[in-house]
Tab-separated table of C-alpha atoms and ligand atoms in Angstrom:
chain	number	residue	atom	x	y	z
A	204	UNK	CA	-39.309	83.247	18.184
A	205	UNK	CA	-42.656	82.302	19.778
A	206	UNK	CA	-44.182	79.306	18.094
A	207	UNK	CA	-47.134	76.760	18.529
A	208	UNK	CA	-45.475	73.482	19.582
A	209	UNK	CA	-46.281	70.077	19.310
A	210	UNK	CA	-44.016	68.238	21.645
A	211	UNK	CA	-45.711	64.561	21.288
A	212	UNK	CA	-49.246	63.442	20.572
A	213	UNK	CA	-51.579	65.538	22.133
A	214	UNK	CA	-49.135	68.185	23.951
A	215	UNK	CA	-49.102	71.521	22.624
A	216	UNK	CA	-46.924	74.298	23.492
A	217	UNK	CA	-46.301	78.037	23.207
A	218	UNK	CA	-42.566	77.555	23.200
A	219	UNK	CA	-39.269	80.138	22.070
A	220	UNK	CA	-38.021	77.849	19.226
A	221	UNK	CA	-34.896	78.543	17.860
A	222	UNK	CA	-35.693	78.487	14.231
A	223	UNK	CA	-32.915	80.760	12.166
A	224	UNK	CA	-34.080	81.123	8.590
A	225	UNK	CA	-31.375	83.850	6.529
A	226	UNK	CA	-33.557	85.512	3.199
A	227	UNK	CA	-32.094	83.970	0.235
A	228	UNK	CA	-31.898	86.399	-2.792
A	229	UNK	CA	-35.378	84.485	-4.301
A	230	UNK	CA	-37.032	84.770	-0.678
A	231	UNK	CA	-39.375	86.651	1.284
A	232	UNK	CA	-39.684	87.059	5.278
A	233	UNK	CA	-43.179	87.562	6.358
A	234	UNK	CA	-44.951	88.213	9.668
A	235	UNK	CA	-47.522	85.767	10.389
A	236	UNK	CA	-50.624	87.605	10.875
A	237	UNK	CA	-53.367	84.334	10.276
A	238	UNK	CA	-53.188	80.852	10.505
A	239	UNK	CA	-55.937	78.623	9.463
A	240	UNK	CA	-56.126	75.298	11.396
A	241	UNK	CA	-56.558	72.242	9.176
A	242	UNK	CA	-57.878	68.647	9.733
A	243	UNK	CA	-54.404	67.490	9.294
A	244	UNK	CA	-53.285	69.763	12.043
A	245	UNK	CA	-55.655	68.161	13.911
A	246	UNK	CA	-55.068	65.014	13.484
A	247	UNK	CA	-51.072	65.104	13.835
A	248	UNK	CA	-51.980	67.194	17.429
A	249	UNK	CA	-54.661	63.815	18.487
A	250	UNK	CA	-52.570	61.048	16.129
A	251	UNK	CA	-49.087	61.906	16.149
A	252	UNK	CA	-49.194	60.890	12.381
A	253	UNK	CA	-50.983	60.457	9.029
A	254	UNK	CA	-49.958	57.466	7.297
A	255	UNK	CA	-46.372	57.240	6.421
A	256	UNK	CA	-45.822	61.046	7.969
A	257	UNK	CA	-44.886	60.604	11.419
A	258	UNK	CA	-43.715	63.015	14.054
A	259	UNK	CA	-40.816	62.182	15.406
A	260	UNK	CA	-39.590	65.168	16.859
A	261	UNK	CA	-41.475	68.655	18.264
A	262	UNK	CA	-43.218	69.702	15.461
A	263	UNK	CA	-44.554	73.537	14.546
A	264	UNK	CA	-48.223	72.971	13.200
A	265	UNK	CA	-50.022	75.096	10.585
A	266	UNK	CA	-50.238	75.772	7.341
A	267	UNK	CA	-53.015	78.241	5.934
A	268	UNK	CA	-50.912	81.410	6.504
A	269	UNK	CA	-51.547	84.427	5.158
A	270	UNK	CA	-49.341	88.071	6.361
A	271	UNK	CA	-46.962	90.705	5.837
A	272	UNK	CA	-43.733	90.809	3.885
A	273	UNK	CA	-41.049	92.551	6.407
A	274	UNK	CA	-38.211	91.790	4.229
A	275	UNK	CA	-37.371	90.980	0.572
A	276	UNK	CA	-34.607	88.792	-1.262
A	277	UNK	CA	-32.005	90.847	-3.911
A	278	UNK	CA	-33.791	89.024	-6.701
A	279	UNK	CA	-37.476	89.170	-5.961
A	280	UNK	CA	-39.372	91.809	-7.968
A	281	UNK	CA	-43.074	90.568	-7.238
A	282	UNK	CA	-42.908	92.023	-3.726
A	283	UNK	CA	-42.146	94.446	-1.546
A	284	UNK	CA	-41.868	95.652	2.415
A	285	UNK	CA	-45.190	96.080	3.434
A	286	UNK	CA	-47.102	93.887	0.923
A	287	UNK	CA	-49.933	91.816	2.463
A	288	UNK	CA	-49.640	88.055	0.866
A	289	UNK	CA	-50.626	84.722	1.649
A	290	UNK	CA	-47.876	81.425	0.983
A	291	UNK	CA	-48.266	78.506	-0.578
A	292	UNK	CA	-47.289	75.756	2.211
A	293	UNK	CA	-45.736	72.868	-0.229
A	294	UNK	CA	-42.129	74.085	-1.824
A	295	UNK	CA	-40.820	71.850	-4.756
A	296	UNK	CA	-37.209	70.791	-6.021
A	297	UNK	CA	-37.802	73.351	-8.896
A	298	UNK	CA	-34.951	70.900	-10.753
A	299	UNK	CA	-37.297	68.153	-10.638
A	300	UNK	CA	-38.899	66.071	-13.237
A	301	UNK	CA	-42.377	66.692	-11.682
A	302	UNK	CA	-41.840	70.304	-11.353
A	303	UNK	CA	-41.016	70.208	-14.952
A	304	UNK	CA	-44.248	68.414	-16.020
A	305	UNK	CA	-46.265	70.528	-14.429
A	306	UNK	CA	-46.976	68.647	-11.501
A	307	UNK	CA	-44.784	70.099	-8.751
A	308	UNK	CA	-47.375	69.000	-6.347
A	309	UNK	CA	-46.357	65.771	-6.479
A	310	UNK	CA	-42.671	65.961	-6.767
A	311	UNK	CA	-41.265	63.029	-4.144
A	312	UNK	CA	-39.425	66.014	-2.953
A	313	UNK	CA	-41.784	68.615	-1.859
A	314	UNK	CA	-41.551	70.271	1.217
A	315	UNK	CA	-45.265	70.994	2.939
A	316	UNK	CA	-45.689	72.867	6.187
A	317	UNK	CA	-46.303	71.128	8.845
A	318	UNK	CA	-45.726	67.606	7.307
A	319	UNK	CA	-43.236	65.785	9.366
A	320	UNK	CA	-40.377	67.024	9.383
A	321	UNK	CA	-40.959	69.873	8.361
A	322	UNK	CA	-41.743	72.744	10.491
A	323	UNK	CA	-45.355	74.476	10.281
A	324	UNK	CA	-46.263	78.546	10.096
A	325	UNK	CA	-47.780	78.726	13.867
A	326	UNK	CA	-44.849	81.385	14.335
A	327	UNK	CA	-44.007	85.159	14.273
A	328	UNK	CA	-41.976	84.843	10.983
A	329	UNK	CA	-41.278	82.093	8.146
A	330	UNK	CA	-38.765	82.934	5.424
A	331	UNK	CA	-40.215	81.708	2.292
A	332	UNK	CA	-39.990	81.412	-1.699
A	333	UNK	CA	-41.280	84.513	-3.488
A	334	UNK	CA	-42.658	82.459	-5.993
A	335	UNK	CA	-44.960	80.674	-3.735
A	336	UNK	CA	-45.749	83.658	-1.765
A	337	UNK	CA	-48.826	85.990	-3.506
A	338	UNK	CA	-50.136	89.464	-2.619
A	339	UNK	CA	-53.467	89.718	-1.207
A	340	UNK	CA	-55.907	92.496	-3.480
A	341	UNK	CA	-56.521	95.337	-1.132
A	342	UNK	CA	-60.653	93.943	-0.659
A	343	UNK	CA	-59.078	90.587	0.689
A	344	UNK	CA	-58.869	90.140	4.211
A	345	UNK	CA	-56.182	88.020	6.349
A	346	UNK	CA	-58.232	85.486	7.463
A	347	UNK	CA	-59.503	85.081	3.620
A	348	UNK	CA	-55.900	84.947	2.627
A	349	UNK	CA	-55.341	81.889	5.064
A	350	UNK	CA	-58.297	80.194	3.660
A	351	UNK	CA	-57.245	80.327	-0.032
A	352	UNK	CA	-55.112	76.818	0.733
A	353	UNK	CA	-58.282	74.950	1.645
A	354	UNK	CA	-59.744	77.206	-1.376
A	355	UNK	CA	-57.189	76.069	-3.493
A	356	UNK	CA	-57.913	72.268	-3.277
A	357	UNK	CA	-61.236	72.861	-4.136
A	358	UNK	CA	-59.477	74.719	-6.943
A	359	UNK	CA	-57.549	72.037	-8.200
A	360	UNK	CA	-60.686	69.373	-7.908
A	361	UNK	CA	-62.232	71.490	-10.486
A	362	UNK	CA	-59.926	71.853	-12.614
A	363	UNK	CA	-59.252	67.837	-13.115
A	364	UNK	CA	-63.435	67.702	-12.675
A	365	UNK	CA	-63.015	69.834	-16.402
A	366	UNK	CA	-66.362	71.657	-15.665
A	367	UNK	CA	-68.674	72.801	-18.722
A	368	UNK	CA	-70.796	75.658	-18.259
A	369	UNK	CA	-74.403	74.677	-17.374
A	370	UNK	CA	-72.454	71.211	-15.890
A	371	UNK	CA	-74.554	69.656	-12.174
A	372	UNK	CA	-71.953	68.942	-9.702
A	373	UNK	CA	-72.833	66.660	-6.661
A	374	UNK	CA	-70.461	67.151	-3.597
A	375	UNK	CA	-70.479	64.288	-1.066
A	376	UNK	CA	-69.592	66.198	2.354
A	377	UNK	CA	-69.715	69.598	3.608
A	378	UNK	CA	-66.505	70.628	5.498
A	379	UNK	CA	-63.750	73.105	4.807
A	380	UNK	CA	-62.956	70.864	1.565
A	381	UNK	CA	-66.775	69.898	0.574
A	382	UNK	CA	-67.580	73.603	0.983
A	383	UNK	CA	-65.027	75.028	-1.097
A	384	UNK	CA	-65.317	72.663	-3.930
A	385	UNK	CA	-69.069	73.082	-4.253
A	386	UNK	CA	-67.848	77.218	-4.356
A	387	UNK	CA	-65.051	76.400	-7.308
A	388	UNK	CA	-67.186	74.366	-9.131
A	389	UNK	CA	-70.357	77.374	-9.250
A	390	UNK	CA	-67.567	79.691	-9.797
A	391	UNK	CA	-66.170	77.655	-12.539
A	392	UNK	CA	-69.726	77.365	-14.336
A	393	UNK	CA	-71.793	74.455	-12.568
A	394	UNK	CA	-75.275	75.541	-12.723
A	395	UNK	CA	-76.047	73.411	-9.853
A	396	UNK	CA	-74.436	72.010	-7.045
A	397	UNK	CA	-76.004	69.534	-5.030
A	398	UNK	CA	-74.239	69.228	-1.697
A	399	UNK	CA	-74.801	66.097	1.421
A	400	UNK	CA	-73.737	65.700	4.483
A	401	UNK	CA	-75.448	64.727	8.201
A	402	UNK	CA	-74.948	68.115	10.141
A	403	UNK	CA	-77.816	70.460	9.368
A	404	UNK	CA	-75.229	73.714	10.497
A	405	UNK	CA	-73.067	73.322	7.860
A	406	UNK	CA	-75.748	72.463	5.063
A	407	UNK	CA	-77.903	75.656	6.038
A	408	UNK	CA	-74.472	77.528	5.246
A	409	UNK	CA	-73.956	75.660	2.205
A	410	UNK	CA	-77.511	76.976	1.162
A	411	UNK	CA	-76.536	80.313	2.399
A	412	UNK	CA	-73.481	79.889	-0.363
A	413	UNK	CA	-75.995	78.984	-3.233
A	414	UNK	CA	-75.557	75.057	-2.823
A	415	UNK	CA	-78.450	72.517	-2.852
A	416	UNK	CA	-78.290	70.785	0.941
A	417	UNK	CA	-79.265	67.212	1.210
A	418	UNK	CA	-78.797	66.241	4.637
A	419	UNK	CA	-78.994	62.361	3.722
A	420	UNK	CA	-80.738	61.266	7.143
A	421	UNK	CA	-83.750	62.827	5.730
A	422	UNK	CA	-83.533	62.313	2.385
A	423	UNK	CA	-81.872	60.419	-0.486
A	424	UNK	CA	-79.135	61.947	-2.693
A	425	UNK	CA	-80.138	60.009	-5.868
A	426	UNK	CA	-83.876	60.914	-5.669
A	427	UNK	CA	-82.490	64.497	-5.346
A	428	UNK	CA	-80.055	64.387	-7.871
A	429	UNK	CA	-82.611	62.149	-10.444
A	430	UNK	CA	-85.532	65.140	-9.963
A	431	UNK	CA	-82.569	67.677	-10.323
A	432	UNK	CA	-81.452	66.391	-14.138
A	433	UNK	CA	-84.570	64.551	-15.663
A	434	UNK	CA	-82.871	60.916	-14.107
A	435	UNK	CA	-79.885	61.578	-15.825
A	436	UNK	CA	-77.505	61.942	-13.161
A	437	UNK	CA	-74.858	64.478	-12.047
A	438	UNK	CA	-71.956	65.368	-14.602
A	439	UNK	CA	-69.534	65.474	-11.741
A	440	UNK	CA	-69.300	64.309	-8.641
A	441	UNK	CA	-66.988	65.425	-5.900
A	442	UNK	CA	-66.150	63.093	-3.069
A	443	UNK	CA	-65.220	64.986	-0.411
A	444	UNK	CA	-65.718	63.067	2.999
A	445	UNK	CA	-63.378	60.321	2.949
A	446	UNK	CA	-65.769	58.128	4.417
A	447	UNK	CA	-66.062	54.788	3.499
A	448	UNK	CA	-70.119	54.310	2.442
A	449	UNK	CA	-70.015	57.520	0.259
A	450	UNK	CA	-66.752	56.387	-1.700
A	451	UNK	CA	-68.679	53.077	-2.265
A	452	UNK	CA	-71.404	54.520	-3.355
A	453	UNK	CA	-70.156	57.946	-5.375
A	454	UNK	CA	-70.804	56.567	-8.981
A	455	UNK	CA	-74.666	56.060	-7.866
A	456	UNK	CA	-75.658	59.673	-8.508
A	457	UNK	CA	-73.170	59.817	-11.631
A	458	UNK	CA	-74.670	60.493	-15.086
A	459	UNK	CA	-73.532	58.147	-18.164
A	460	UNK	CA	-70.083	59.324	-18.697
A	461	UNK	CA	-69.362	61.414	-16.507
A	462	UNK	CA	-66.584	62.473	-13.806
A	463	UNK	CA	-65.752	61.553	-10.509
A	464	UNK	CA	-63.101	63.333	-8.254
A	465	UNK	CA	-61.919	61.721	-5.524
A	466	UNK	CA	-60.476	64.176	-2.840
A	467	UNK	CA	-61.108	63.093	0.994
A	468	UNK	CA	-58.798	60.544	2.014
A	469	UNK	CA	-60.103	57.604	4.545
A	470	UNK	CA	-57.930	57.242	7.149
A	471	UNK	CA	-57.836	53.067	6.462
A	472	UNK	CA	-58.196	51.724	2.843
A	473	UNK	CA	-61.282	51.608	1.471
A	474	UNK	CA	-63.647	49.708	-1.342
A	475	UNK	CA	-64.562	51.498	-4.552
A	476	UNK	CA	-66.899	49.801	-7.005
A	477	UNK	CA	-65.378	49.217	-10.306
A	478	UNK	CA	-68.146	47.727	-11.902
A	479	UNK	CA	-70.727	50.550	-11.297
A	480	UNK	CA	-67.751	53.109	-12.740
A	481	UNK	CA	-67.709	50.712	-16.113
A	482	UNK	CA	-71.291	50.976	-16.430
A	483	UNK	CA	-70.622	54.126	-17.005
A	484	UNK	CA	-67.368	54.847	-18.190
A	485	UNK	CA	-67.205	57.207	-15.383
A	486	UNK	CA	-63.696	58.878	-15.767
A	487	UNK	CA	-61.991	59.029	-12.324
A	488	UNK	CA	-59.700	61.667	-10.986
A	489	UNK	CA	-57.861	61.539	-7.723
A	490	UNK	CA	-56.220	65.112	-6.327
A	491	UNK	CA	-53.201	65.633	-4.000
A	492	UNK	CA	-53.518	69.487	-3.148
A	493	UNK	CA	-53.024	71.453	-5.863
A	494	UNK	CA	-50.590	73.272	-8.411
A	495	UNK	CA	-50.288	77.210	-9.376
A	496	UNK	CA	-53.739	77.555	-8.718
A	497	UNK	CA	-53.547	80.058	-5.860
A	498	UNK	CA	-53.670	83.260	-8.304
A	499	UNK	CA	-56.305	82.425	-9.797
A	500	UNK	CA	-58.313	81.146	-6.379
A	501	UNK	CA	-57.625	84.886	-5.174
A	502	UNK	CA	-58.647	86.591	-8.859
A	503	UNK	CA	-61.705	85.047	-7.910
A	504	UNK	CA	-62.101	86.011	-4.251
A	505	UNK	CA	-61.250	89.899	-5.192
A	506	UNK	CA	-63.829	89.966	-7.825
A	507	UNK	CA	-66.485	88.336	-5.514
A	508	UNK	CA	-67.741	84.813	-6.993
A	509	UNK	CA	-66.351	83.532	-3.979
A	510	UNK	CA	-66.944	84.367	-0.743
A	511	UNK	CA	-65.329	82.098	2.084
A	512	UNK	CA	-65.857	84.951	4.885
A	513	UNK	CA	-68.790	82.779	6.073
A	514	UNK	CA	-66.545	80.273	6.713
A	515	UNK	CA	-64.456	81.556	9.526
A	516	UNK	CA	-66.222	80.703	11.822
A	517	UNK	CA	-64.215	80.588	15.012
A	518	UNK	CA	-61.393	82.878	15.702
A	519	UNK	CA	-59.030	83.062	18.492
A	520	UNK	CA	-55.464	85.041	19.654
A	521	UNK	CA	-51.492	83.115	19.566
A	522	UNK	CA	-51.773	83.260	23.218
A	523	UNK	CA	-55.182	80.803	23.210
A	524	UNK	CA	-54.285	78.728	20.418
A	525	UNK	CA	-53.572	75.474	22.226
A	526	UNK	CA	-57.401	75.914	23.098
A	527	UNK	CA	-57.908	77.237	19.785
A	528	UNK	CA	-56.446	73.263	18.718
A	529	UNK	CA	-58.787	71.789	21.642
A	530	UNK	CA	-61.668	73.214	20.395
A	531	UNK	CA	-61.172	72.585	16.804
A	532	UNK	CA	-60.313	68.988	17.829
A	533	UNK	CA	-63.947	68.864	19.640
A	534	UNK	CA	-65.662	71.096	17.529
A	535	UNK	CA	-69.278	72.375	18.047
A	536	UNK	CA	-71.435	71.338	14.476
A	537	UNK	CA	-71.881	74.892	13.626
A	538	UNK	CA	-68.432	75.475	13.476
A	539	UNK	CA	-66.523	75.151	9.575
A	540	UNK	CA	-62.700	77.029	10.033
A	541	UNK	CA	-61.005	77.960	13.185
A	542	UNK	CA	-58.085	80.568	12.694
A	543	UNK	CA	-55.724	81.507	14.841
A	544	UNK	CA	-54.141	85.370	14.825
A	545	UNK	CA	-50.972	86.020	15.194
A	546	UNK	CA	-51.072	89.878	15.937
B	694	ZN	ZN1	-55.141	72.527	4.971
């Protein structure tokens, strides 16, 4: 089958791979229809690796899919020829002890798309898990299906965030991840959230989304965030850049007590500052993408609350994806999610 290729760092290819998957009487085969690319994509296409995962050999990328089930497993009664479903990338030992506690996400075993070695969803077909594999509500399009993976960590962030109703959430970058936090945590009852970042683009669609923008060249998060809650500070705050100064400084806007969730991950090691977290008692929660949180991320995008169409923002065919990857690599700063289609 046709697939997207990356031979080494920086080469992409549209090669035939010779990738021969058999449907196992608990899997699904689906047609690829939409593939989201992802910063980690990205950066195994410019880096060749992220931390510890290296690629070593040619490597299919991708791993926002969403598509069509073509053909169905003896056991599998959730789905059918025909059904349109987006797939959960990581796949657990389902023996394990994580998997058991809850917490498959983490399981030492887990096998993620597109995570050296494991091949990514930039292809015609994948054979996959019915039980990580979820049917898309008629009102929910492809490319919305690929984006309920980025949706998802978002998702998960506020879930560990434990969001009260009326709660002000501040979210500390506005990408794919910042964005679709600052959407899980209104749709999970935030009253407010305030949302920074340096590219005006992506704050003015942020606003568009019902987020307060603070582009922090102009102005200053805390003097936002202090007029916003009477100088109390945020309940939550979501740090979703990775970068270095905003992890240093993410308990500043932080109300007595309150919650911060770390998800962006610096690419180097980075300081955090202890003693302004005990000031507070700040409770601190870290996230590693998410788990069984995809049915209810799409409950919410077929009733409405969320709405990551906006998002999409560049779209391009198979047969243009390796510019589809040099363009997302280079990106203009309007630009949020480029997706790639399959058919
Ligand atoms: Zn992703």
């Amino acid at each position: 089958m046709k697939a997207l290729l990356l031979k080494e760092t920086k080469h992409l290819e549209i090669a035939d791979v010779d990738i021969k998957e058999s449907v196992g009487p608990n899997d699904v085969r689906i047609k690829i229809h939409t593939v989201g690319i992802c910063g980690s994509d990205v950066h195994y296409y410019l880096h060749g690796r992220i931390g510890p995962f290296i690629v070593k050999e040619p490597m299919v990328l991708g791993h926002e899919a969403s598509g069509t089930v073509i053909e169905v497993g003896t056991n599998v009664k959730n789905l059918k020829v025909g059904d349109r479903v987006c797939m959960e990338p990581g796949i657990p030992d389902l023996n394990s002890r994580a998997t058991l506690l809850g917490m498959y996400n983490l399981d030492p075993a887990v096998r993620f798309w597109a995570t050296p070695p494991i091949h990514g969803c930039l292809r015609e077909t994948v054979v996959h898990p019915a039980m990580f594999t979820f049917k898309l509500p008629d009102n929910v399009s492809f490319g919305e299906g690929a984006l309920v993976e980025p949706l998802a960590v978002g998702m998960q962030a506020a879930k560990k965030a434990m969001i009260q109703a009326g709660d002000v959430a501040v979210v500390t970058g506005c990408g794919t991840i910042g964005m679709v936090t600052g959407m899980a945590a209104l749709a999970s009852g935030c009253s407010k959230v305030i949302i920074t970042d340096t590219l005006q683009p992506k704050l003015d669609l942020a606003a568009k989304m019902g987020m307060t923008a603070v582009n922090i060249i102009k102005q200053d998060l805390k003097t936002v965030v202090d007029k916003a809650t009477d100088g109390w500070g945020a309940d939550v705050v979501f740090e979703a850049s990775g970068n270095e100064n905003a992890v240093l400084h993410a308990f500043e806007p932080l109300r007595p007590g309150g919650c911060v969730v770390f998800i962006g991950m610096p690419v180097e090691p980075v300081p955090v500052d202890i003693v302004s977290a005990q000031a507070k008692e700040a409770r601190i929660e870290t996230i590693f993408r998410y788990a069984h949180v995809y049915p209810r991320a799409i409950n919410l995008m077929e009733s409405g609350k969320i709405n990551v169409k906006p998002m999409i923002t560049d779209t391009y065919k198979f047969a243009d994806s390796i510019k589809a990857f040099e363009y997302a690599a280079n990106p203009k700063p309007t630009s949020v999610k480029v997706a790639i289609e399959m058919q």
